[in-house]
């Protein structure tokens, strides 16, 4: 289950090495074939009370090297983002001593053009940092309008839908995805992408077209498995609520402690922790 359109856009990249290797090849990204991919904690907060969180951070090992990839979703031009992005890149470079690539996913040409323009930070008379994001949008992600292509590569089809959400071809893309998913049948993977697409285009006009497909062509996805995915999404959201309250109150949350909390998928237990997070003075007190 996906809780926001931004999450939907970047979660397409939360896959195994084979899936990312395929994306690199299809999108002609300038990286060697990945052999391992691990997700890194998105919490980039230091001792300051201001919480900083990237969308997705991946630790990618290829046949040639190893690097971190920060994947950010952007639905419109926002000149405040370069400040945050430069922090993400320098923080991760400092912490992990690895090269860092910033990937920005856009779903219209205007936002992609804005994100592609080098972003200069510094004084009017002197640039200290220039950001060059690797931008994915309708200009370089193919419009998947063939159901056979959807069957062959559902992740790429989902990325196609999200990056073309405001483009004229979105109707044909969604139609192809519906036809392809019907061929694939209902399972946890296809159900995940059905809901991911629904959320990824939720704030665009294409959302109404997708809802009509959901009500007619894909109604069988309202299954037990889909309910499980939605429950998982609720649990993930509750976990982040617990962590947010603790940090807001100044309670120290180490990475190990955050991982222990994220490992819980019991909604009742998480609800209890959320109530207790308002009063406890340590994570140990919360968990015991």
PDB file of N, CA and C in Angstrom, residues 220-258:
ATOM      1  N   UNK A 220     -11.459  -7.037  -9.586  1.00  0.00           N
ATOM      2  CA  UNK A 220     -11.047  -8.249  -8.874  1.00  0.00           C
ATOM      3  C   UNK A 220      -9.820  -8.020  -7.992  1.00  0.00           C
ATOM      4  N   UNK A 221      -9.187  -6.834  -8.087  1.00  0.00           N
ATOM      5  CA  UNK A 221      -8.022  -6.574  -7.251  1.00  0.00           C
ATOM      6  C   UNK A 221      -8.414  -6.176  -5.832  1.00  0.00           C
ATOM      7  N   UNK A 222      -9.694  -5.965  -5.587  1.00  0.00           N
ATOM      8  CA  UNK A 222     -10.119  -5.695  -4.213  1.00  0.00           C
ATOM      9  C   UNK A 222     -10.216  -7.032  -3.484  1.00  0.00           C
ATOM     10  N   UNK A 223      -9.098  -7.715  -3.377  1.00  0.00           N
ATOM     11  CA  UNK A 223      -9.047  -9.075  -2.859  1.00  0.00           C
ATOM     12  C   UNK A 223      -8.430  -9.109  -1.476  1.00  0.00           C
ATOM     13  N   UNK A 224      -8.339 -10.330  -0.942  1.00  0.00           N
ATOM     14  CA  UNK A 224      -7.731 -10.493   0.378  1.00  0.00           C
ATOM     15  C   UNK A 224      -6.284 -10.026   0.377  1.00  0.00           C
ATOM     16  N   UNK A 225      -5.568 -10.324  -0.700  1.00  0.00           N
ATOM     17  CA  UNK A 225      -4.172  -9.900  -0.785  1.00  0.00           C
ATOM     18  C   UNK A 225      -4.068  -8.387  -0.787  1.00  0.00           C
ATOM     19  N   UNK A 226      -4.971  -7.717  -1.523  1.00  0.00           N
ATOM     20  CA  UNK A 226      -4.953  -6.261  -1.546  1.00  0.00           C
ATOM     21  C   UNK A 226      -5.229  -5.693  -0.166  1.00  0.00           C
ATOM     22  N   UNK A 227      -6.150  -6.347   0.574  1.00  0.00           N
ATOM     23  CA  UNK A 227      -6.421  -5.902   1.941  1.00  0.00           C
ATOM     24  C   UNK A 227      -5.169  -6.028   2.800  1.00  0.00           C
ATOM     25  N   UNK A 228      -4.401  -7.099   2.580  1.00  0.00           N
ATOM     26  CA  UNK A 228      -3.167  -7.271   3.338  1.00  0.00           C
ATOM     27  C   UNK A 228      -2.173  -6.165   3.022  1.00  0.00           C
ATOM     28  N   UNK A 229      -2.096  -5.795   1.739  1.00  0.00           N
ATOM     29  CA  UNK A 229      -1.183  -4.721   1.348  1.00  0.00           C
ATOM     30  C   UNK A 229      -1.595  -3.396   1.991  1.00  0.00           C
ATOM     31  N   UNK A 230      -2.912  -3.142   2.042  1.00  0.00           N
ATOM     32  CA  UNK A 230      -3.372  -1.911   2.674  1.00  0.00           C
ATOM     33  C   UNK A 230      -3.073  -1.917   4.172  1.00  0.00           C
ATOM     34  N   UNK A 231      -3.228  -3.092   4.807  1.00  0.00           N
ATOM     35  CA  UNK A 231      -2.904  -3.193   6.238  1.00  0.00           C
ATOM     36  C   UNK A 231      -1.419  -2.938   6.466  1.00  0.00           C
ATOM     37  N   UNK A 232      -0.591  -3.460   5.566  1.00  0.00           N
ATOM     38  CA  UNK A 232       0.847  -3.227   5.676  1.00  0.00           C
ATOM     39  C   UNK A 232       1.152  -1.736   5.567  1.00  0.00           C
ATOM     40  N   UNK A 233       0.468  -1.057   4.646  1.00  0.00           N
ATOM     41  CA  UNK A 233       0.669   0.379   4.492  1.00  0.00           C
ATOM     42  C   UNK A 233       0.273   1.149   5.741  1.00  0.00           C
ATOM     43  N   UNK A 234      -0.846   0.732   6.371  1.00  0.00           N
ATOM     44  CA  UNK A 234      -1.265   1.403   7.609  1.00  0.00           C
ATOM     45  C   UNK A 234      -0.217   1.216   8.697  1.00  0.00           C
ATOM     46  N   UNK A 235       0.335   0.001   8.783  1.00  0.00           N
ATOM     47  CA  UNK A 235       1.349  -0.272   9.800  1.00  0.00           C
ATOM     48  C   UNK A 235       2.589   0.568   9.560  1.00  0.00           C
ATOM     49  N   UNK A 236       3.018   0.667   8.299  1.00  0.00           N
ATOM     50  CA  UNK A 236       4.202   1.470   7.985  1.00  0.00           C
ATOM     51  C   UNK A 236       3.971   2.936   8.354  1.00  0.00           C
ATOM     52  N   UNK A 237       2.770   3.437   8.073  1.00  0.00           N
ATOM     53  CA  UNK A 237       2.455   4.815   8.436  1.00  0.00           C
ATOM     54  C   UNK A 237       2.463   5.025   9.935  1.00  0.00           C
ATOM     55  N   UNK A 238       1.947   4.042  10.695  1.00  0.00           N
ATOM     56  CA  UNK A 238       1.928   4.152  12.158  1.00  0.00           C
ATOM     57  C   UNK A 238       3.345   4.130  12.729  1.00  0.00           C
ATOM     58  N   UNK A 239       4.221   3.320  12.139  1.00  0.00           N
ATOM     59  CA  UNK A 239       5.622   3.278  12.572  1.00  0.00           C
ATOM     60  C   UNK A 239       6.251   4.666  12.436  1.00  0.00           C
ATOM     61  N   UNK A 240       6.047   5.298  11.279  1.00  0.00           N
ATOM     62  CA  UNK A 240       6.644   6.616  11.060  1.00  0.00           C
ATOM     63  C   UNK A 240       6.038   7.653  12.006  1.00  0.00           C
ATOM     64  N   UNK A 241       4.755   7.498  12.373  1.00  0.00           N
ATOM     65  CA  UNK A 241       4.142   8.401  13.351  1.00  0.00           C
ATOM     66  C   UNK A 241       4.836   8.276  14.705  1.00  0.00           C
ATOM     67  N   UNK A 242       5.111   7.033  15.120  1.00  0.00           N
ATOM     68  CA  UNK A 242       5.793   6.800  16.397  1.00  0.00           C
ATOM     69  C   UNK A 242       7.168   7.477  16.389  1.00  0.00           C
ATOM     70  N   UNK A 243       7.929   7.253  15.324  1.00  0.00           N
ATOM     71  CA  UNK A 243       9.278   7.832  15.234  1.00  0.00           C
ATOM     72  C   UNK A 243       9.223   9.357  15.205  1.00  0.00           C
ATOM     73  N   UNK A 244       8.238   9.908  14.490  1.00  0.00           N
ATOM     74  CA  UNK A 244       8.118  11.362  14.405  1.00  0.00           C
ATOM     75  C   UNK A 244       7.836  11.980  15.771  1.00  0.00           C
ATOM     76  N   UNK A 245       6.916  11.365  16.532  1.00  0.00           N
ATOM     77  CA  UNK A 245       6.579  11.894  17.854  1.00  0.00           C
ATOM     78  C   UNK A 245       7.790  11.829  18.777  1.00  0.00           C
ATOM     79  N   UNK A 246       8.496  10.712  18.775  1.00  0.00           N
ATOM     80  CA  UNK A 246       9.674  10.568  19.636  1.00  0.00           C
ATOM     81  C   UNK A 246      10.713  11.637  19.323  1.00  0.00           C
ATOM     82  N   UNK A 247      11.005  11.813  18.047  1.00  0.00           N
ATOM     83  CA  UNK A 247      12.031  12.798  17.670  1.00  0.00           C
ATOM     84  C   UNK A 247      11.576  14.216  17.964  1.00  0.00           C
ATOM     85  N   UNK A 248      10.289  14.488  17.739  1.00  0.00           N
ATOM     86  CA  UNK A 248       9.761  15.820  18.022  1.00  0.00           C
ATOM     87  C   UNK A 248       9.902  16.156  19.502  1.00  0.00           C
ATOM     88  N   UNK A 249       9.755  15.137  20.362  1.00  0.00           N
ATOM     89  CA  UNK A 249       9.871  15.361  21.804  1.00  0.00           C
ATOM     90  C   UNK A 249      11.325  15.333  22.287  1.00  0.00           C
ATOM     91  N   UNK A 250      12.264  15.088  21.368  1.00  0.00           N
ATOM     92  CA  UNK A 250      13.666  15.095  21.745  1.00  0.00           C
ATOM     93  C   UNK A 250      14.185  13.776  22.263  1.00  0.00           C
ATOM     94  N   UNK A 251      13.397  12.707  22.117  1.00  0.00           N
ATOM     95  CA  UNK A 251      13.848  11.383  22.554  1.00  0.00           C
ATOM     96  C   UNK A 251      14.864  10.854  21.542  1.00  0.00           C
ATOM     97  N   UNK A 252      16.017  10.400  22.024  1.00  0.00           N
ATOM     98  CA  UNK A 252      17.063   9.895  21.139  1.00  0.00           C
ATOM     99  C   UNK A 252      16.622   8.561  20.530  1.00  0.00           C
ATOM    100  N   UNK A 253      16.642   8.496  19.192  1.00  0.00           N
ATOM    101  CA  UNK A 253      16.265   7.274  18.481  1.00  0.00           C
ATOM    102  C   UNK A 253      17.436   6.856  17.606  1.00  0.00           C
ATOM    103  N   UNK A 254      18.144   5.822  18.018  1.00  0.00           N
ATOM    104  CA  UNK A 254      19.263   5.330  17.230  1.00  0.00           C
ATOM    105  C   UNK A 254      18.745   4.563  16.014  1.00  0.00           C
ATOM    106  N   UNK A 255      19.635   4.277  15.069  1.00  0.00           N
ATOM    107  CA  UNK A 255      19.219   3.507  13.889  1.00  0.00           C
ATOM    108  C   UNK A 255      18.749   2.119  14.291  1.00  0.00           C
ATOM    109  N   UNK A 256      19.434   1.504  15.260  1.00  0.00           N
ATOM    110  CA  UNK A 256      19.031   0.176  15.720  1.00  0.00           C
ATOM    111  C   UNK A 256      17.633   0.215  16.334  1.00  0.00           C
ATOM    112  N   UNK A 257      17.382   1.257  17.125  1.00  0.00           N
ATOM    113  CA  UNK A 257      16.063   1.379  17.756  1.00  0.00           C
ATOM    114  C   UNK A 257      14.980   1.605  16.706  1.00  0.00           C
ATOM    115  N   UNK A 258      15.282   2.450  15.723  1.00  0.00           N
ATOM    116  CA  UNK A 258      14.307   2.699  14.658  1.00  0.00           C
ATOM    117  C   UNK A 258      14.015   1.416  13.887  1.00  0.00           C
TER     118      UNK A 258
END
